[in-house]
Amino acid sequence: MPSYQLRDTATRRLLAHGLDNYAAAEAALDRIDDALEDDLAANGEGAGRIRLRLDIEKVTAGIAEAVGHHVLLLGVDDPADPLPAL
């Protein structure tokens, strides 16, 4: 039976493993995203942009295969209308 895991593509660090299915991997991504946003806010980080790419890997018989990825943009405080008022 395959399992799923999450890996940071820049560092190759494994962030979560042993997830039952793709939906569980996406839920883990959401939790990581929320935790990182909370950490930024707690440290007084305002507008800025941190880009993270995380791969979802399917693991079958000990072999990991990338089956999806998500790009997280953290700390983005873009205004609703980027054009200046006249």
XYZ file of C-alpha atoms in Angstrom:
86
model
C 0.000 0.000 0.000
C 1.486 3.358 -0.978
C 1.882 6.289 1.403
C 2.562 9.974 0.769
C 5.089 12.457 2.076
C 6.007 16.131 1.720
C 9.457 17.410 0.845
C 10.909 20.919 0.575
C 12.376 20.977 -2.930
C 15.096 23.539 -2.106
C 16.601 21.725 0.889
C 15.275 18.216 0.087
C 14.159 18.119 3.744
C 11.311 15.734 4.495
C 8.517 17.679 6.226
C 5.869 14.970 6.678
C 5.730 11.259 5.941
C 3.468 8.249 6.332
C 0.392 10.094 5.060
C -2.456 7.806 3.999
C -3.457 9.497 0.730
C -3.079 12.569 -1.471
C -5.851 14.405 0.403
C -3.979 13.868 3.683
C -0.843 15.301 2.043
C -2.770 18.402 0.955
C -4.179 18.805 4.486
C -0.622 18.593 5.868
C 0.424 21.289 3.371
C -2.361 23.520 4.654
C -1.220 23.004 8.262
C 2.395 23.826 7.326
C 1.240 26.947 5.477
C -0.836 28.114 8.458
C 1.981 27.449 10.932
C 4.492 29.383 8.833
C 2.090 32.329 8.455
C 1.531 32.321 12.246
C 5.294 32.274 12.873
C 5.809 35.222 10.523
C 3.064 37.207 12.249
C 4.430 36.373 15.718
C 7.827 37.709 14.647
C 6.327 40.965 13.411
C 6.852 40.209 9.748
C 4.778 42.452 7.556
C 4.573 42.660 3.818
C 7.102 40.521 2.102
C 7.343 37.468 -0.001
C 8.713 34.081 0.913
C 8.351 31.437 -1.768
C 8.443 27.758 -0.861
C 7.929 24.845 -3.215
C 6.895 21.591 -1.599
C 6.638 18.310 -3.471
C 4.059 15.657 -2.708
C 5.703 12.282 -3.140
C 4.049 8.883 -3.397
C 6.092 6.164 -1.709
C 5.644 2.598 -2.917
C 7.936 -0.194 -1.732
C 10.429 2.383 -0.428
C 10.642 4.283 -3.730
C 9.514 7.928 -3.709
C 7.967 9.464 -6.824
C 6.903 13.122 -7.099
C 3.184 13.238 -7.930
C 2.429 16.899 -7.309
C 3.723 20.123 -5.895
C 2.502 23.287 -4.264
C 4.108 26.705 -4.221
C 3.411 28.638 -1.030
C 3.706 32.420 -1.000
C 3.993 33.521 2.607
C 3.782 36.960 4.148
C 2.109 38.537 1.158
C 0.136 41.654 1.993
C -0.790 42.816 -1.504
C -3.469 45.493 -1.588
C -6.773 44.548 -3.227
C -6.179 47.158 -5.958
C -2.468 47.453 -6.848
C -3.048 50.629 -8.914
C -2.688 53.952 -7.097
C -5.774 56.102 -6.645
C -6.002 59.132 -8.925
